[in-house]
Coordinates of C-alpha atoms in Angstrom, one line a residue:
X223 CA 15.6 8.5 -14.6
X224 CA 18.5 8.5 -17.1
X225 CA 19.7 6.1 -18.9
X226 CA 22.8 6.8 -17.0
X227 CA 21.6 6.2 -14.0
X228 CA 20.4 2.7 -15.7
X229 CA 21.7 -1.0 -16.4
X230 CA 21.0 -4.1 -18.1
X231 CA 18.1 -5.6 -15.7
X232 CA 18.1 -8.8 -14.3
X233 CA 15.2 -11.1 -15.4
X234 CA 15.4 -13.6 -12.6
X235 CA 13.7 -16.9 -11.5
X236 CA 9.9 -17.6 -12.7
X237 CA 7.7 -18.3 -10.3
X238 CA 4.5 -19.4 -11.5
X239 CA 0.9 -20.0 -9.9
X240 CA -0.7 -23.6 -10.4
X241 CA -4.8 -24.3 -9.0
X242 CA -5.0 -27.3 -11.6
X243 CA -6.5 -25.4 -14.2
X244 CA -6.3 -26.0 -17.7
X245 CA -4.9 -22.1 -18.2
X246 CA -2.9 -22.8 -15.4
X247 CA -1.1 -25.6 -16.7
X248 CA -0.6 -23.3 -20.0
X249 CA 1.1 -20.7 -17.6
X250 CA 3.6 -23.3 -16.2
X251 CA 4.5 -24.7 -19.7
X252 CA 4.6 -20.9 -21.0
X253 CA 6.8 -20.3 -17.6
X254 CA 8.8 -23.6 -18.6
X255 CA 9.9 -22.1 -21.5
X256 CA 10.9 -19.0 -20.5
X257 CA 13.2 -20.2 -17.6
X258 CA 14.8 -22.3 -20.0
X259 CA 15.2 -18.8 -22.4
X260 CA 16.8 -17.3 -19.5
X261 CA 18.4 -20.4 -18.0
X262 CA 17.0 -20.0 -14.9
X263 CA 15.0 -22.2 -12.1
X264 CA 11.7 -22.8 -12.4
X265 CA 9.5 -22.1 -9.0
X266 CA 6.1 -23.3 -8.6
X267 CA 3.6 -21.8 -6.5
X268 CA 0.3 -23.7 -4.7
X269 CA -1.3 -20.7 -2.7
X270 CA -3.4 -23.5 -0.7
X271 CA -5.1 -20.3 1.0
X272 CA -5.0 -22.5 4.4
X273 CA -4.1 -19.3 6.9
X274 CA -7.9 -18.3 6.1
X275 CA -9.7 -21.5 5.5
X276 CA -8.2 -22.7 9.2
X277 CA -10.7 -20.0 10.9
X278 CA -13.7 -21.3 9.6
X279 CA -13.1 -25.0 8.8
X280 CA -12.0 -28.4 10.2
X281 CA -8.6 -29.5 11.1
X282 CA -8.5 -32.3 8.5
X283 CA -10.5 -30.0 5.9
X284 CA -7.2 -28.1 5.9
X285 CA -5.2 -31.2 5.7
X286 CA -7.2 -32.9 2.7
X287 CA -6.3 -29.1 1.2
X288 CA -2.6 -29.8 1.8
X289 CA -2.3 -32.8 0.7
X290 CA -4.1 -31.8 -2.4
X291 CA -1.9 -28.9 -3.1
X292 CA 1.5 -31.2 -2.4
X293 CA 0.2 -34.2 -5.0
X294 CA -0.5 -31.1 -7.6
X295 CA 2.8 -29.6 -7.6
X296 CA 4.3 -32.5 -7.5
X297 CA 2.2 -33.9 -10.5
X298 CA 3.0 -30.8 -12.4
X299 CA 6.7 -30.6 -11.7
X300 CA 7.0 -34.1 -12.6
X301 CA 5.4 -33.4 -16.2
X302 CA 7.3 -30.0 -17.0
X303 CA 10.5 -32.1 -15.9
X304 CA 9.5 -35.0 -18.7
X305 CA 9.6 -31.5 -21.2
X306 CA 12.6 -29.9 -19.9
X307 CA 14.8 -32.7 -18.5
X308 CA 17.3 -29.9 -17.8
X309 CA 15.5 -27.2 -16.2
X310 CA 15.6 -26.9 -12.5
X311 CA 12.4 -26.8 -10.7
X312 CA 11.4 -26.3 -7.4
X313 CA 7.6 -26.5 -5.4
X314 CA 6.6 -24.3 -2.8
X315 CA 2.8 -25.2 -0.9
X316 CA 1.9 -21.6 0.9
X317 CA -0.4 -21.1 3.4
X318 CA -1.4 -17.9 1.9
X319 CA -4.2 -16.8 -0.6
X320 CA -2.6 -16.8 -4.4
X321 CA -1.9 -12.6 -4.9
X322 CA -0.3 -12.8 -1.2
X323 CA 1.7 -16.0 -1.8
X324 CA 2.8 -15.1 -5.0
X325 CA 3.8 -11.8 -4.0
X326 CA 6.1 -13.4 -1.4
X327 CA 7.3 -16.4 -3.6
X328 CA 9.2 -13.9 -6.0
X329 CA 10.0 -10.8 -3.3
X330 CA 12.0 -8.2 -5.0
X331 CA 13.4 -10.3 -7.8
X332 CA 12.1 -12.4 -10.8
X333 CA 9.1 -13.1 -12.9
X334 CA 5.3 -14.1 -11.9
X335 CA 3.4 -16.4 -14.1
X336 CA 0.2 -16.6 -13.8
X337 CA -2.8 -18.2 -16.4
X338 CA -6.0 -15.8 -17.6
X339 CA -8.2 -18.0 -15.7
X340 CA -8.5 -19.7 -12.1
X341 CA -11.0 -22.7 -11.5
X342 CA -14.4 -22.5 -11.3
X343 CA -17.2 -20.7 -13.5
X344 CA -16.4 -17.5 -12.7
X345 CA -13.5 -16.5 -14.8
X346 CA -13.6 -13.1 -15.2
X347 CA -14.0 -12.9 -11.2
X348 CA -10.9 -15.6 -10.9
X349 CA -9.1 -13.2 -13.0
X350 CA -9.9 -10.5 -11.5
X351 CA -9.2 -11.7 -7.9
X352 CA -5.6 -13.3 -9.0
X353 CA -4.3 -11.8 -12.6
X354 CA -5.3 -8.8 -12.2
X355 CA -4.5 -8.3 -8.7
X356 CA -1.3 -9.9 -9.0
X357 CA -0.3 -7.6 -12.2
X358 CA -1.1 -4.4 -10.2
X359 CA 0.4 -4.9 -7.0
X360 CA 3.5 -6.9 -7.6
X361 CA 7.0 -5.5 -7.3
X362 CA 8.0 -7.4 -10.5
X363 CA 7.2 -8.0 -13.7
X364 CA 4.4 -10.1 -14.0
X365 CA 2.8 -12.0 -17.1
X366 CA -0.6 -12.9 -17.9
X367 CA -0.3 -16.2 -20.2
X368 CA -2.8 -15.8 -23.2
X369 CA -3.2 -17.0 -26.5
X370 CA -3.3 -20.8 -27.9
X371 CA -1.3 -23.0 -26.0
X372 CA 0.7 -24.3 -29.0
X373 CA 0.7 -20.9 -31.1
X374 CA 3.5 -20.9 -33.3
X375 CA 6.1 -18.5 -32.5
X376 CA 7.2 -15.1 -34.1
X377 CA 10.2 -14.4 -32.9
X378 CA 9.6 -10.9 -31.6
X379 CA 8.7 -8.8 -28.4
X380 CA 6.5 -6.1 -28.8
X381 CA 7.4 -3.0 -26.4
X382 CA 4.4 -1.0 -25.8
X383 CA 5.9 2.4 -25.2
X384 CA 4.1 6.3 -24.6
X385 CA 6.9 8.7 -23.8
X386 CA 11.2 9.0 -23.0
X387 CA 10.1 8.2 -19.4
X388 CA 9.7 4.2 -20.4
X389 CA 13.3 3.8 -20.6
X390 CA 13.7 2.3 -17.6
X391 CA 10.9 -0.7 -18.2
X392 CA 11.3 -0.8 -21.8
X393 CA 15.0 -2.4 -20.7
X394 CA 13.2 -5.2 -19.4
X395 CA 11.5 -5.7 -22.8
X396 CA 14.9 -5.7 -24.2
X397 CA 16.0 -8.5 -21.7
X398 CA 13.1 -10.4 -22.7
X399 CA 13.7 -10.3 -26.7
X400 CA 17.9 -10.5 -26.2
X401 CA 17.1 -14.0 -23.7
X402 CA 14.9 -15.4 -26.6
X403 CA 16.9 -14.2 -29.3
X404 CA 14.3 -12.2 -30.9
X405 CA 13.5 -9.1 -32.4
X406 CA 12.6 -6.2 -30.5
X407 CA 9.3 -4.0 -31.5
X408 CA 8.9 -0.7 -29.5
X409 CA 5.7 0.5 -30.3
X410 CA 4.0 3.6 -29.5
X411 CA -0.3 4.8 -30.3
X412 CA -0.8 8.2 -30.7
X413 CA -4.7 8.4 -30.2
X414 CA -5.9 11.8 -32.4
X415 CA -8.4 12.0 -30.1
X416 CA -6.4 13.1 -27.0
X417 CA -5.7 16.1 -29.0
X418 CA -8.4 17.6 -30.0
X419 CA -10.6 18.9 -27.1
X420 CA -9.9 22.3 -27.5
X421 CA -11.0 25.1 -29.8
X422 CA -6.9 26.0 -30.4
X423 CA -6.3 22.5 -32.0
X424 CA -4.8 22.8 -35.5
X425 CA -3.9 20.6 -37.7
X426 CA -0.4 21.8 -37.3
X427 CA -0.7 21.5 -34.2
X428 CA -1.4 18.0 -34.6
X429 CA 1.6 17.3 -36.9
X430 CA 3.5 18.4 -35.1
X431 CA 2.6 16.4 -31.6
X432 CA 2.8 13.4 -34.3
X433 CA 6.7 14.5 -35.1
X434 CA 7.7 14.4 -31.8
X435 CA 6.2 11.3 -30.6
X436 CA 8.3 9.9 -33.7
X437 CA 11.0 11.6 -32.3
X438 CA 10.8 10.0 -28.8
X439 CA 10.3 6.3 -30.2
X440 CA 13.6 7.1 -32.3
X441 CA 15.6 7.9 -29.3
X442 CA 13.7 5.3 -27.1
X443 CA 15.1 2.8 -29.3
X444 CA 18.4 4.2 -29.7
X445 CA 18.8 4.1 -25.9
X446 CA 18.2 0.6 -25.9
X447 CA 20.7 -0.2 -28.3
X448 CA 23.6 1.4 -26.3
X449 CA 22.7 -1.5 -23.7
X450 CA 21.9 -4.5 -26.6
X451 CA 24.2 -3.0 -29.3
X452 CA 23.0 -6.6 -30.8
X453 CA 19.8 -6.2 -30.6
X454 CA 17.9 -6.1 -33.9
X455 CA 14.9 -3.2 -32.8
X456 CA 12.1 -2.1 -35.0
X457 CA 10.1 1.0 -33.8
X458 CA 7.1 3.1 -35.0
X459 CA 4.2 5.2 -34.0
X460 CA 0.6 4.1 -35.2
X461 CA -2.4 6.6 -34.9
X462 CA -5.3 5.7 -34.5
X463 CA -8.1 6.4 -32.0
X464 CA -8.4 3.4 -29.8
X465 CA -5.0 2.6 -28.1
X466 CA -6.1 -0.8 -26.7
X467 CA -7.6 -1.8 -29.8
X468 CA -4.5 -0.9 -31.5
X469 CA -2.2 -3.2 -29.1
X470 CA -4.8 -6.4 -29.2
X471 CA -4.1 -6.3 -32.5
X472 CA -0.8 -5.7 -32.8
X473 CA -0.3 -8.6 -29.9
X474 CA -1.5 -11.2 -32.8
X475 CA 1.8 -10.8 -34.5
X476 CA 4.2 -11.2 -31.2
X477 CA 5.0 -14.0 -29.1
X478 CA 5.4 -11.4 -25.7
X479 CA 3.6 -8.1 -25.7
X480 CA 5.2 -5.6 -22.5
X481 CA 4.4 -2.5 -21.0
X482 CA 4.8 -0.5 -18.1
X483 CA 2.5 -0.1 -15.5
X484 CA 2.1 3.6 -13.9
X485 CA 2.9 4.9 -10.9
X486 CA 0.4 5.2 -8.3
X487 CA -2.0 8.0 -7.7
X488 CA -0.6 9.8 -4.9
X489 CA 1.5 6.8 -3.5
X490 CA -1.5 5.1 -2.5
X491 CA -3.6 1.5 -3.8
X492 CA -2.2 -0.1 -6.8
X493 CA -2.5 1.4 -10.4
X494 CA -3.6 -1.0 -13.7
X495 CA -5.0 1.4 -16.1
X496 CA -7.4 0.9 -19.0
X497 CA -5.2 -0.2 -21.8
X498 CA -3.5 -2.8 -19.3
X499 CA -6.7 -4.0 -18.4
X500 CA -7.9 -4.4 -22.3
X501 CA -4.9 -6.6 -22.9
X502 CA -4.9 -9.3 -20.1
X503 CA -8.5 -9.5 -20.8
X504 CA -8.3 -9.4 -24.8
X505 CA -4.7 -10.0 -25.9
X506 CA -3.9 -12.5 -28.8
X507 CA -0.3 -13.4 -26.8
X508 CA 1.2 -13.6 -23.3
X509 CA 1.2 -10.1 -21.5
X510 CA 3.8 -8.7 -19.2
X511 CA 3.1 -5.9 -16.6
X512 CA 6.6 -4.0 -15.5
X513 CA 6.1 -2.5 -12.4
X514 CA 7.8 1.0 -12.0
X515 CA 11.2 1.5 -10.4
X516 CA 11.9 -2.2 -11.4
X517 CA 14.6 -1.4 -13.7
X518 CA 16.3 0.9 -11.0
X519 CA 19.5 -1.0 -9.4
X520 CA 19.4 1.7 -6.7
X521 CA 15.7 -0.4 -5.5
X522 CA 15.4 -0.9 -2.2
X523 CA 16.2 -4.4 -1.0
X524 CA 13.0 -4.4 1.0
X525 CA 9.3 -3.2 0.9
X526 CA 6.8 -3.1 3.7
X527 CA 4.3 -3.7 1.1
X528 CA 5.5 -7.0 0.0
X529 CA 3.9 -8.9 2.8

């Protein structure tokens, strides 16, 4: 895609995912924040899960559940109102587990918010089940809240970009920094390693590869300011041989660290890769996962996979 087939994006509502959790309750004052960045409603989400729990429990098991979920969005909405007196914010109870209900809370448009870690012992396995799964399968952008609650902020957006095909989600990025004012960091990692499986590898060889990634970031960023003219943008390639690594590191000096999430294999089952994996587990800052084809305004209106 070209960037003249491309416009400014549309950021959207927030919806955001609330169990009671102490990371949840980070996530909705993280999501807070950002609707009131982007002066847009809040929307918080209670995936009660009670479509599934209905086969194999009692009626009034299912209505204690309800009832639960009701009091807890109503709880929460009533404390993120006492923070943002002017922020609009709705509650939503579904019936549905959370990536499902999530999913269908924010359709084809807005943000998902969700925390690092679900109730219960099993973090990792909460993460995995909700975070994770939410990230890869969503139709939007999604972000993972990590970091300290109360971190000071830097007032930048880090873009975590690989090639001129990231055009089209590193606009989002660029939404995200022009909403908050901040500056925009487009950063790519050129790992050594990835170059130098084969007996015909020379160092010139390798220079050169180096040159042109710098050469791509250039006119990544260049492209970005014909649609935020202004936008202050800082770019540069780091080498080094762990990409992942890189990026934790680099997310310890950002307030929002973005990246693009691939295509899928064939068309089929969603696609998270490694690195995106490495920094919703390990990153120093909120993560957000763009989905591909996001950025398109030629996006279908519907999706069959959305339900």
């Amino acid at each position: 895609m070209t960037s003249e087939t491309l416009g400014r994006p549309e950021l959207g509502d927030i919806i955001v995912g609330v169990d009671g959790s102490p990371s949840a309750w980070t996530a909705a004052l993280w999501a807070a924040t950002e609707a009131d960045h982007r002066h847009r409603p809040l929307h918080l989400v209670h995936a009660a899960d009670t479509d599934s729990r209905a086969r194999h429990t009692t009626d009034e098991t299912v209505q204690s559940v309800r009832e639960a979920g009701r009091d807890l969005l109503e709880e929460t909405a009533k404390a993120i109102h006492e923070r943002f007196p002017d922020l609009t914010v709705t509650t939503e109870l579904s019936r549905r587990e959370p990536i499902a209900g999530l999913r269908g809370a924010a359709a084809l448009h807005g943000t998902v918010v969700v925390g690092h870690r679900g109730l219960g012992g099993f973090s990792t396995l909460m993460l995995g089940s909700i975070g994770l799964g939410v990230a890869a399968r969503a139709h939007v952008p999604v972000v993972v809240v990590r970091g300290e609650a109360e971190r000071p902020e830097t007032g930048s957006v880090t873009a975590a970009v690989h090639g001129a095909d990231d055009l089209e989600w590193l606009l989002v990025a660029a939404a995200e920094a022009d909403a908050r004012k901040a500056v925009l960091r487009v950063v790519s990692v050129w790992n050594v390693l990835t170059h130098m499986g084969s007996i015909t590898s020379m160092l010139d060889d390798l220079d050169d590869v180096a040159h042109r990634r710098v050469h791509e970031v250039r006119d990544l960023a260049n492209h970005v300011r014909d649609f935020y003219p202004g936008l202050i943008i800082g770019h540069h390639v780091e080498t080094g041989t762990s990409v992942p690594g890189i990026l934790v590191e680099a997310s310890a000096r950002t307030d929002l660290l973005v990246m693009g999430r691939g295509r899928r294999p064939l068309g089929v089952g969603p696609s998270l890769g490694r690195v995106a994996h490495s920094l919703i587990h390990h990153s120093h800052c909120p993560v957000e996962i763009v989905p591909p084809g996001f950025g398109d305004p030629r996006r279908r209106a519907t999706d069959d996979h959305l339900t």
